[in-house]
Amino acid sequence: MLEANPQARIVLTTESTLEEANKLGRTLVEERLVACATLLPVVQSIYHWKDVIHSAPETMVLLKTSAEKLEALEARLRELHSYRLPEFLVIPVEQGSHQYLEWLFGSLAAK
């Protein structure tokens, strides 16, 4: 295991449908803004929106990327996302296997 790696990040977002999440994830992987998009279909979100509490099924999207890609990723996610205010929460990766992190960073490199 690699000790604290300040570069690896997991970004959380949600989409309204699995189809939208798949389209978003595939585009971000193709553009090398993320190494991997993991889709968790049918999560239930409860939230305030315009002073009303809503509950809706969504697809959770976990995006694996690097710190240096975050600014471009956020800008592109806003362009592609179906929501006016998309979730964009960044979680630092404290530890990970050397092989996986090598793959992650290699996948983000321009070809």
mmCIF file of N, CA and C in Angstrom:
data_model
loop_
_atom_site.group_PDB
_atom_site.id
_atom_site.type_symbol
_atom_site.label_atom_id
_atom_site.label_comp_id
_atom_site.label_asym_id
_atom_site.label_seq_id
_atom_site.Cartn_x
_atom_site.Cartn_y
_atom_site.Cartn_z
ATOM 1 N N MET A 1 0.841 -1.183 0.000
ATOM 2 C CA MET A 1 0.000 0.000 0.000
ATOM 3 C C MET A 1 0.876 1.234 0.000
ATOM 4 N N LEU A 2 0.471 2.210 -0.777
ATOM 5 C CA LEU A 2 1.154 3.498 -0.744
ATOM 6 C C LEU A 2 0.618 4.289 0.430
ATOM 7 N N GLU A 3 1.484 4.976 1.098
ATOM 8 C CA GLU A 3 1.030 5.860 2.174
ATOM 9 C C GLU A 3 0.277 7.019 1.553
ATOM 10 N N ALA A 4 -0.119 7.979 2.374
ATOM 11 C CA ALA A 4 -0.931 9.108 1.920
ATOM 12 C C ALA A 4 -0.504 9.582 0.535
ATOM 13 N N ASN A 5 -1.434 9.584 -0.379
ATOM 14 C CA ASN A 5 -1.171 10.064 -1.723
ATOM 15 C C ASN A 5 -2.030 11.289 -1.944
ATOM 16 N N PRO A 6 -1.445 12.469 -1.890
ATOM 17 C CA PRO A 6 -2.230 13.697 -1.963
ATOM 18 C C PRO A 6 -2.826 13.958 -3.337
ATOM 19 N N GLN A 7 -2.446 13.168 -4.336
ATOM 20 C CA GLN A 7 -2.939 13.439 -5.678
ATOM 21 C C GLN A 7 -4.242 12.735 -6.037
ATOM 22 N N ALA A 8 -4.459 11.530 -5.543
ATOM 23 C CA ALA A 8 -5.653 10.781 -5.921
ATOM 24 C C ALA A 8 -6.887 11.357 -5.232
ATOM 25 N N ARG A 9 -7.977 11.442 -6.002
ATOM 26 C CA ARG A 9 -9.224 11.984 -5.473
ATOM 27 C C ARG A 9 -10.400 11.142 -5.963
ATOM 28 N N ILE A 10 -11.460 11.101 -5.153
ATOM 29 C CA ILE A 10 -12.737 10.530 -5.563
ATOM 30 C C ILE A 10 -13.739 11.674 -5.548
ATOM 31 N N VAL A 11 -14.429 11.856 -6.652
ATOM 32 C CA VAL A 11 -15.436 12.909 -6.759
ATOM 33 C C VAL A 11 -16.805 12.240 -6.768
ATOM 34 N N LEU A 12 -17.701 12.749 -5.944
ATOM 35 C CA LEU A 12 -19.073 12.248 -5.884
ATOM 36 C C LEU A 12 -19.989 13.169 -6.670
ATOM 37 N N THR A 13 -20.861 12.564 -7.459
ATOM 38 C CA THR A 13 -21.946 13.301 -8.091
ATOM 39 C C THR A 13 -23.115 12.333 -8.234
ATOM 40 N N THR A 14 -24.264 12.852 -8.570
ATOM 41 C CA THR A 14 -25.432 12.007 -8.828
ATOM 42 C C THR A 14 -26.053 12.437 -10.153
ATOM 43 N N GLU A 15 -26.771 11.512 -10.759
ATOM 44 C CA GLU A 15 -27.551 11.802 -11.962
ATOM 45 C C GLU A 15 -28.954 11.254 -11.753
ATOM 46 N N SER A 16 -29.894 11.786 -12.517
ATOM 47 C CA SER A 16 -31.291 11.401 -12.329
ATOM 48 C C SER A 16 -31.586 9.978 -12.789
ATOM 49 N N THR A 17 -30.840 9.489 -13.780
ATOM 50 C CA THR A 17 -31.083 8.141 -14.298
ATOM 51 C C THR A 17 -29.759 7.420 -14.546
ATOM 52 N N LEU A 18 -29.830 6.104 -14.650
ATOM 53 C CA LEU A 18 -28.663 5.302 -14.980
ATOM 54 C C LEU A 18 -28.149 5.664 -16.375
ATOM 55 N N GLU A 19 -29.045 5.918 -17.300
ATOM 56 C CA GLU A 19 -28.661 6.298 -18.668
ATOM 57 C C GLU A 19 -27.850 7.598 -18.666
ATOM 58 N N GLU A 20 -28.314 8.609 -17.931
ATOM 59 C CA GLU A 20 -27.584 9.882 -17.845
ATOM 60 C C GLU A 20 -26.229 9.684 -17.175
ATOM 61 N N ALA A 21 -26.189 8.878 -16.124
ATOM 62 C CA ALA A 21 -24.940 8.617 -15.405
ATOM 63 C C ALA A 21 -23.945 7.892 -16.307
ATOM 64 N N ASN A 22 -24.425 6.927 -17.083
ATOM 65 C CA ASN A 22 -23.564 6.187 -17.998
ATOM 66 C C ASN A 22 -22.977 7.113 -19.060
ATOM 67 N N LYS A 23 -23.809 7.974 -19.605
ATOM 68 C CA LYS A 23 -23.360 8.935 -20.621
ATOM 69 C C LYS A 23 -22.307 9.879 -20.045
ATOM 70 N N LEU A 24 -22.553 10.395 -18.853
ATOM 71 C CA LEU A 24 -21.613 11.300 -18.183
ATOM 72 C C LEU A 24 -20.296 10.586 -17.906
ATOM 73 N N GLY A 25 -20.364 9.414 -17.282
ATOM 74 C CA GLY A 25 -19.170 8.663 -16.938
ATOM 75 C C GLY A 25 -18.338 8.295 -18.146
ATOM 76 N N ARG A 26 -18.983 7.815 -19.185
ATOM 77 C CA ARG A 26 -18.259 7.414 -20.398
ATOM 78 C C ARG A 26 -17.543 8.605 -21.025
ATOM 79 N N THR A 27 -18.201 9.747 -21.103
ATOM 80 C CA THR A 27 -17.588 10.941 -21.694
ATOM 81 C C THR A 27 -16.377 11.384 -20.887
ATOM 82 N N LEU A 28 -16.505 11.395 -19.565
ATOM 83 C CA LEU A 28 -15.400 11.839 -18.716
ATOM 84 C C LEU A 28 -14.206 10.881 -18.793
ATOM 85 N N VAL A 29 -14.467 9.574 -18.937
ATOM 86 C CA VAL A 29 -13.380 8.598 -19.113
ATOM 87 C C VAL A 29 -12.741 8.791 -20.490
ATOM 88 N N GLU A 30 -13.569 8.931 -21.533
ATOM 89 C CA GLU A 30 -13.039 9.133 -22.889
ATOM 90 C C GLU A 30 -12.149 10.372 -22.959
ATOM 91 N N GLU A 31 -12.520 11.420 -22.242
ATOM 92 C CA GLU A 31 -11.764 12.675 -22.260
ATOM 93 C C GLU A 31 -10.600 12.664 -21.268
ATOM 94 N N ARG A 32 -10.403 11.538 -20.586
ATOM 95 C CA ARG A 32 -9.311 11.344 -19.620
ATOM 96 C C ARG A 32 -9.339 12.343 -18.460
ATOM 97 N N LEU A 33 -10.531 12.791 -18.109
ATOM 98 C CA LEU A 33 -10.681 13.615 -16.908
ATOM 99 C C LEU A 33 -10.825 12.737 -15.674
ATOM 100 N N VAL A 34 -11.262 11.499 -15.892
ATOM 101 C CA VAL A 34 -11.335 10.506 -14.822
ATOM 102 C C VAL A 34 -10.794 9.182 -15.358
ATOM 103 N N ALA A 35 -10.228 8.384 -14.471
ATOM 104 C CA ALA A 35 -9.735 7.064 -14.858
ATOM 105 C C ALA A 35 -10.875 6.053 -14.868
ATOM 106 N N CYS A 36 -11.850 6.272 -14.002
ATOM 107 C CA CYS A 36 -12.940 5.319 -13.835
ATOM 108 C C CYS A 36 -14.165 6.037 -13.287
ATOM 109 N N ALA A 37 -15.330 5.650 -13.769
ATOM 110 C CA ALA A 37 -16.604 6.127 -13.227
ATOM 111 C C ALA A 37 -17.378 4.897 -12.765
ATOM 112 N N THR A 38 -17.628 4.820 -11.473
ATOM 113 C CA THR A 38 -18.389 3.708 -10.919
ATOM 114 C C THR A 38 -19.818 4.180 -10.677
ATOM 115 N N LEU A 39 -20.786 3.459 -11.237
ATOM 116 C CA LEU A 39 -22.196 3.844 -11.146
ATOM 117 C C LEU A 39 -22.911 2.959 -10.136
ATOM 118 N N LEU A 40 -23.562 3.594 -9.188
ATOM 119 C CA LEU A 40 -24.355 2.880 -8.181
ATOM 120 C C LEU A 40 -25.824 3.246 -8.413
ATOM 121 N N PRO A 41 -26.548 2.415 -9.159
ATOM 122 C CA PRO A 41 -27.926 2.766 -9.500
ATOM 123 C C PRO A 41 -28.871 2.679 -8.306
ATOM 124 N N VAL A 42 -29.867 3.473 -8.401
ATOM 125 C CA VAL A 42 -30.990 3.524 -7.477
ATOM 126 C C VAL A 42 -30.570 3.745 -6.028
ATOM 127 N N VAL A 43 -30.016 4.912 -5.791
ATOM 128 C CA VAL A 43 -29.877 5.406 -4.425
ATOM 129 C C VAL A 43 -31.026 6.379 -4.228
ATOM 130 N N GLN A 44 -31.439 6.577 -2.998
ATOM 131 C CA GLN A 44 -32.541 7.492 -2.714
ATOM 132 C C GLN A 44 -31.970 8.732 -2.048
ATOM 133 N N SER A 45 -32.237 9.896 -2.628
ATOM 134 C CA SER A 45 -31.751 11.156 -2.065
ATOM 135 C C SER A 45 -32.912 11.958 -1.486
ATOM 136 N N ILE A 46 -32.667 12.509 -0.310
ATOM 137 C CA ILE A 46 -33.645 13.376 0.356
ATOM 138 C C ILE A 46 -32.954 14.720 0.553
ATOM 139 N N TYR A 47 -33.561 15.795 0.059
ATOM 140 C CA TYR A 47 -32.879 17.085 0.044
ATOM 141 C C TYR A 47 -33.876 18.247 -0.002
ATOM 142 N N HIS A 48 -33.377 19.422 0.386
ATOM 143 C CA HIS A 48 -34.136 20.665 0.225
ATOM 144 C C HIS A 48 -33.867 21.222 -1.167
ATOM 145 N N TRP A 49 -34.902 21.672 -1.858
ATOM 146 C CA TRP A 49 -34.737 22.391 -3.117
ATOM 147 C C TRP A 49 -35.839 23.417 -3.196
ATOM 148 N N LYS A 50 -35.434 24.682 -3.211
ATOM 149 C CA LYS A 50 -36.383 25.808 -3.250
ATOM 150 C C LYS A 50 -37.393 25.711 -2.118
ATOM 151 N N ASP A 51 -36.874 25.505 -0.911
ATOM 152 C CA ASP A 51 -37.652 25.477 0.327
ATOM 153 C C ASP A 51 -38.661 24.339 0.432
ATOM 154 N N VAL A 52 -38.488 23.301 -0.352
ATOM 155 C CA VAL A 52 -39.347 22.126 -0.291
ATOM 156 C C VAL A 52 -38.445 20.909 -0.128
ATOM 157 N N ILE A 53 -38.862 19.971 0.721
ATOM 158 C CA ILE A 53 -38.109 18.731 0.871
ATOM 159 C C ILE A 53 -38.553 17.751 -0.208
ATOM 160 N N HIS A 54 -37.570 17.229 -0.932
ATOM 161 C CA HIS A 54 -37.814 16.275 -2.016
ATOM 162 C C HIS A 54 -37.183 14.936 -1.664
ATOM 163 N N SER A 55 -37.700 13.889 -2.259
ATOM 164 C CA SER A 55 -37.106 12.558 -2.179
ATOM 165 C C SER A 55 -37.171 11.985 -3.586
ATOM 166 N N ALA A 56 -35.992 11.563 -4.086
ATOM 167 C CA ALA A 56 -35.958 11.093 -5.471
ATOM 168 C C ALA A 56 -34.914 9.997 -5.646
ATOM 169 N N PRO A 57 -35.224 9.024 -6.520
ATOM 170 C CA PRO A 57 -34.206 8.029 -6.861
ATOM 171 C C PRO A 57 -33.175 8.666 -7.801
ATOM 172 N N GLU A 58 -31.921 8.324 -7.591
ATOM 173 C CA GLU A 58 -30.841 8.836 -8.426
ATOM 174 C C GLU A 58 -29.818 7.730 -8.625
ATOM 175 N N THR A 59 -28.855 7.973 -9.488
ATOM 176 C CA THR A 59 -27.703 7.099 -9.644
ATOM 177 C C THR A 59 -26.495 7.829 -9.089
ATOM 178 N N MET A 60 -25.809 7.224 -8.119
ATOM 179 C CA MET A 60 -24.588 7.790 -7.556
ATOM 180 C C MET A 60 -23.440 7.475 -8.502
ATOM 181 N N VAL A 61 -22.596 8.473 -8.744
ATOM 182 C CA VAL A 61 -21.441 8.299 -9.621
ATOM 183 C C VAL A 61 -20.183 8.619 -8.817
ATOM 184 N N LEU A 62 -19.274 7.643 -8.728
ATOM 185 C CA LEU A 62 -17.979 7.827 -8.073
ATOM 186 C C LEU A 62 -16.938 7.979 -9.170
ATOM 187 N N LEU A 63 -16.290 9.121 -9.204
ATOM 188 C CA LEU A 63 -15.307 9.428 -10.238
ATOM 189 C C LEU A 63 -13.914 9.388 -9.637
ATOM 190 N N LYS A 64 -13.027 8.542 -10.194
ATOM 191 C CA LYS A 64 -11.653 8.439 -9.688
ATOM 192 C C LYS A 64 -10.750 9.285 -10.578
ATOM 193 N N THR A 65 -10.034 10.238 -9.958
ATOM 194 C CA THR A 65 -9.233 11.180 -10.707
ATOM 195 C C THR A 65 -8.034 11.640 -9.887
ATOM 196 N N SER A 66 -7.355 12.673 -10.376
ATOM 197 C CA SER A 66 -6.217 13.254 -9.661
ATOM 198 C C SER A 66 -6.530 14.700 -9.298
ATOM 199 N N ALA A 67 -5.808 15.217 -8.327
ATOM 200 C CA ALA A 67 -6.008 16.598 -7.884
ATOM 201 C C ALA A 67 -5.818 17.570 -9.040
ATOM 202 N N GLU A 68 -4.865 17.291 -9.907
ATOM 203 C CA GLU A 68 -4.591 18.230 -11.000
ATOM 204 C C GLU A 68 -5.707 18.283 -12.044
ATOM 205 N N LYS A 69 -6.580 17.297 -12.080
ATOM 206 C CA LYS A 69 -7.691 17.273 -13.045
ATOM 207 C C LYS A 69 -8.971 17.913 -12.498
ATOM 208 N N LEU A 70 -8.999 18.256 -11.211
ATOM 209 C CA LEU A 70 -10.243 18.685 -10.575
ATOM 210 C C LEU A 70 -10.885 19.916 -11.217
ATOM 211 N N GLU A 71 -10.113 20.928 -11.508
ATOM 212 C CA GLU A 71 -10.686 22.152 -12.067
ATOM 213 C C GLU A 71 -11.335 21.887 -13.427
ATOM 214 N N ALA A 72 -10.617 21.187 -14.302
ATOM 215 C CA ALA A 72 -11.166 20.861 -15.620
ATOM 216 C C ALA A 72 -12.356 19.908 -15.501
ATOM 217 N N LEU A 73 -12.275 18.964 -14.571
ATOM 218 C CA LEU A 73 -13.369 18.012 -14.358
ATOM 219 C C LEU A 73 -14.634 18.738 -13.909
ATOM 220 N N GLU A 74 -14.500 19.643 -12.954
ATOM 221 C CA GLU A 74 -15.679 20.368 -12.480
ATOM 222 C C GLU A 74 -16.311 21.185 -13.606
ATOM 223 N N ALA A 75 -15.497 21.874 -14.393
ATOM 224 C CA ALA A 75 -16.026 22.673 -15.497
ATOM 225 C C ALA A 75 -16.756 21.797 -16.517
ATOM 226 N N ARG A 76 -16.157 20.667 -16.864
ATOM 227 C CA ARG A 76 -16.770 19.781 -17.860
ATOM 228 C C ARG A 76 -18.017 19.114 -17.313
ATOM 229 N N LEU A 77 -17.984 18.727 -16.049
ATOM 230 C CA LEU A 77 -19.153 18.115 -15.421
ATOM 231 C C LEU A 77 -20.333 19.082 -15.461
ATOM 232 N N ARG A 78 -20.082 20.357 -15.189
ATOM 233 C CA ARG A 78 -21.173 21.355 -15.250
ATOM 234 C C ARG A 78 -21.751 21.472 -16.652
ATOM 235 N N GLU A 79 -20.890 21.367 -17.678
ATOM 236 C CA GLU A 79 -21.363 21.438 -19.064
ATOM 237 C C GLU A 79 -22.224 20.233 -19.431
ATOM 238 N N LEU A 80 -21.835 19.058 -18.975
ATOM 239 C CA LEU A 80 -22.488 17.818 -19.381
ATOM 240 C C LEU A 80 -23.686 17.429 -18.523
ATOM 241 N N HIS A 81 -23.722 17.876 -17.288
ATOM 242 C CA HIS A 81 -24.679 17.366 -16.305
ATOM 243 C C HIS A 81 -26.109 17.789 -16.610
ATOM 244 N N SER A 82 -27.045 16.915 -16.279
ATOM 245 C CA SER A 82 -28.464 17.209 -16.512
ATOM 246 C C SER A 82 -29.060 18.138 -15.439
ATOM 247 N N TYR A 83 -28.369 18.297 -14.305
ATOM 248 C CA TYR A 83 -28.883 19.156 -13.234
ATOM 249 C C TYR A 83 -28.329 20.566 -13.364
ATOM 250 N N ARG A 84 -29.122 21.559 -12.947
ATOM 251 C CA ARG A 84 -28.637 22.943 -12.911
ATOM 252 C C ARG A 84 -27.549 23.118 -11.865
ATOM 253 N N LEU A 85 -27.663 22.403 -10.762
ATOM 254 C CA LEU A 85 -26.683 22.491 -9.675
ATOM 255 C C LEU A 85 -26.193 21.081 -9.357
ATOM 256 N N PRO A 86 -25.242 20.575 -10.137
ATOM 257 C CA PRO A 86 -24.774 19.207 -9.900
ATOM 258 C C PRO A 86 -23.919 19.098 -8.641
ATOM 259 N N GLU A 87 -24.054 17.964 -7.983
ATOM 260 C CA GLU A 87 -23.193 17.651 -6.841
ATOM 261 C C GLU A 87 -21.756 17.501 -7.345
ATOM 262 N N PHE A 88 -20.811 18.106 -6.629
ATOM 263 C CA PHE A 88 -19.390 17.954 -6.935
ATOM 264 C C PHE A 88 -18.662 17.998 -5.603
ATOM 265 N N LEU A 89 -18.497 16.833 -4.993
ATOM 266 C CA LEU A 89 -17.831 16.718 -3.698
ATOM 267 C C LEU A 89 -16.563 15.899 -3.874
ATOM 268 N N VAL A 90 -15.463 16.414 -3.352
ATOM 269 C CA VAL A 90 -14.156 15.797 -3.550
ATOM 270 C C VAL A 90 -13.680 15.158 -2.247
ATOM 271 N N ILE A 91 -13.294 13.895 -2.336
ATOM 272 C CA ILE A 91 -12.768 13.151 -1.193
ATOM 273 C C ILE A 91 -11.314 12.803 -1.473
ATOM 274 N N PRO A 92 -10.393 13.215 -0.608
ATOM 275 C CA PRO A 92 -8.996 12.828 -0.813
ATOM 276 C C PRO A 92 -8.800 11.342 -0.513
ATOM 277 N N VAL A 93 -7.935 10.711 -1.284
ATOM 278 C CA VAL A 93 -7.597 9.299 -1.074
ATOM 279 C C VAL A 93 -6.381 9.263 -0.162
ATOM 280 N N GLU A 94 -6.542 8.702 1.020
ATOM 281 C CA GLU A 94 -5.452 8.649 1.987
ATOM 282 C C GLU A 94 -4.431 7.571 1.662
ATOM 283 N N GLN A 95 -4.911 6.482 1.070
ATOM 284 C CA GLN A 95 -4.051 5.325 0.869
ATOM 285 C C GLN A 95 -4.602 4.493 -0.273
ATOM 286 N N GLY A 96 -3.719 3.804 -0.978
ATOM 287 C CA GLY A 96 -4.164 2.923 -2.038
ATOM 288 C C GLY A 96 -3.021 2.039 -2.487
ATOM 289 N N SER A 97 -3.348 0.986 -3.183
ATOM 290 C CA SER A 97 -2.284 0.090 -3.654
ATOM 291 C C SER A 97 -1.463 0.801 -4.729
ATOM 292 N N HIS A 98 -0.180 0.541 -4.712
ATOM 293 C CA HIS A 98 0.733 1.146 -5.675
ATOM 294 C C HIS A 98 0.289 0.845 -7.109
ATOM 295 N N GLN A 99 -0.074 -0.403 -7.378
ATOM 296 C CA GLN A 99 -0.464 -0.812 -8.723
ATOM 297 C C GLN A 99 -1.730 -0.095 -9.182
ATOM 298 N N TYR A 100 -2.715 0.016 -8.293
ATOM 299 C CA TYR A 100 -3.964 0.685 -8.681
ATOM 300 C C TYR A 100 -3.716 2.163 -8.950
ATOM 301 N N LEU A 101 -2.948 2.816 -8.082
ATOM 302 C CA LEU A 101 -2.693 4.244 -8.282
ATOM 303 C C LEU A 101 -1.860 4.492 -9.539
ATOM 304 N N GLU A 102 -0.929 3.604 -9.845
ATOM 305 C CA GLU A 102 -0.179 3.716 -11.106
ATOM 306 C C GLU A 102 -1.133 3.632 -12.291
ATOM 307 N N TRP A 103 -2.061 2.669 -12.228
ATOM 308 C CA TRP A 103 -3.050 2.529 -13.299
ATOM 309 C C TRP A 103 -3.902 3.789 -13.400
ATOM 310 N N LEU A 104 -4.378 4.299 -12.251
ATOM 311 C CA LEU A 104 -5.226 5.486 -12.236
ATOM 312 C C LEU A 104 -4.524 6.656 -12.923
ATOM 313 N N PHE A 105 -3.310 6.967 -12.491
ATOM 314 C CA PHE A 105 -2.594 8.106 -13.060
ATOM 315 C C PHE A 105 -2.220 7.861 -14.527
ATOM 316 N N GLY A 106 -1.888 6.624 -14.868
ATOM 317 C CA GLY A 106 -1.604 6.289 -16.264
ATOM 318 C C GLY A 106 -2.812 6.466 -17.162
ATOM 319 N N SER A 107 -3.992 6.157 -16.644
ATOM 320 C CA SER A 107 -5.223 6.293 -17.411
ATOM 321 C C SER A 107 -5.588 7.742 -17.673
ATOM 322 N N LEU A 108 -5.101 8.632 -16.817
ATOM 323 C CA LEU A 108 -5.401 10.061 -16.973
ATOM 324 C C LEU A 108 -4.423 10.764 -17.908
ATOM 325 N N ALA A 109 -3.300 10.111 -18.210
ATOM 326 C CA ALA A 109 -2.266 10.726 -19.046
ATOM 327 C C ALA A 109 -2.733 10.826 -20.493
ATOM 328 N N ALA A 110 -2.390 11.922 -21.143
ATOM 329 C CA ALA A 110 -2.724 12.112 -22.549
ATOM 330 C C ALA A 110 -2.027 11.058 -23.391
ATOM 331 N N LYS A 111 -2.694 10.546 -24.373
ATOM 332 C CA LYS A 111 -2.119 9.515 -25.264
ATOM 333 C C LYS A 111 -1.798 10.117 -26.606
#
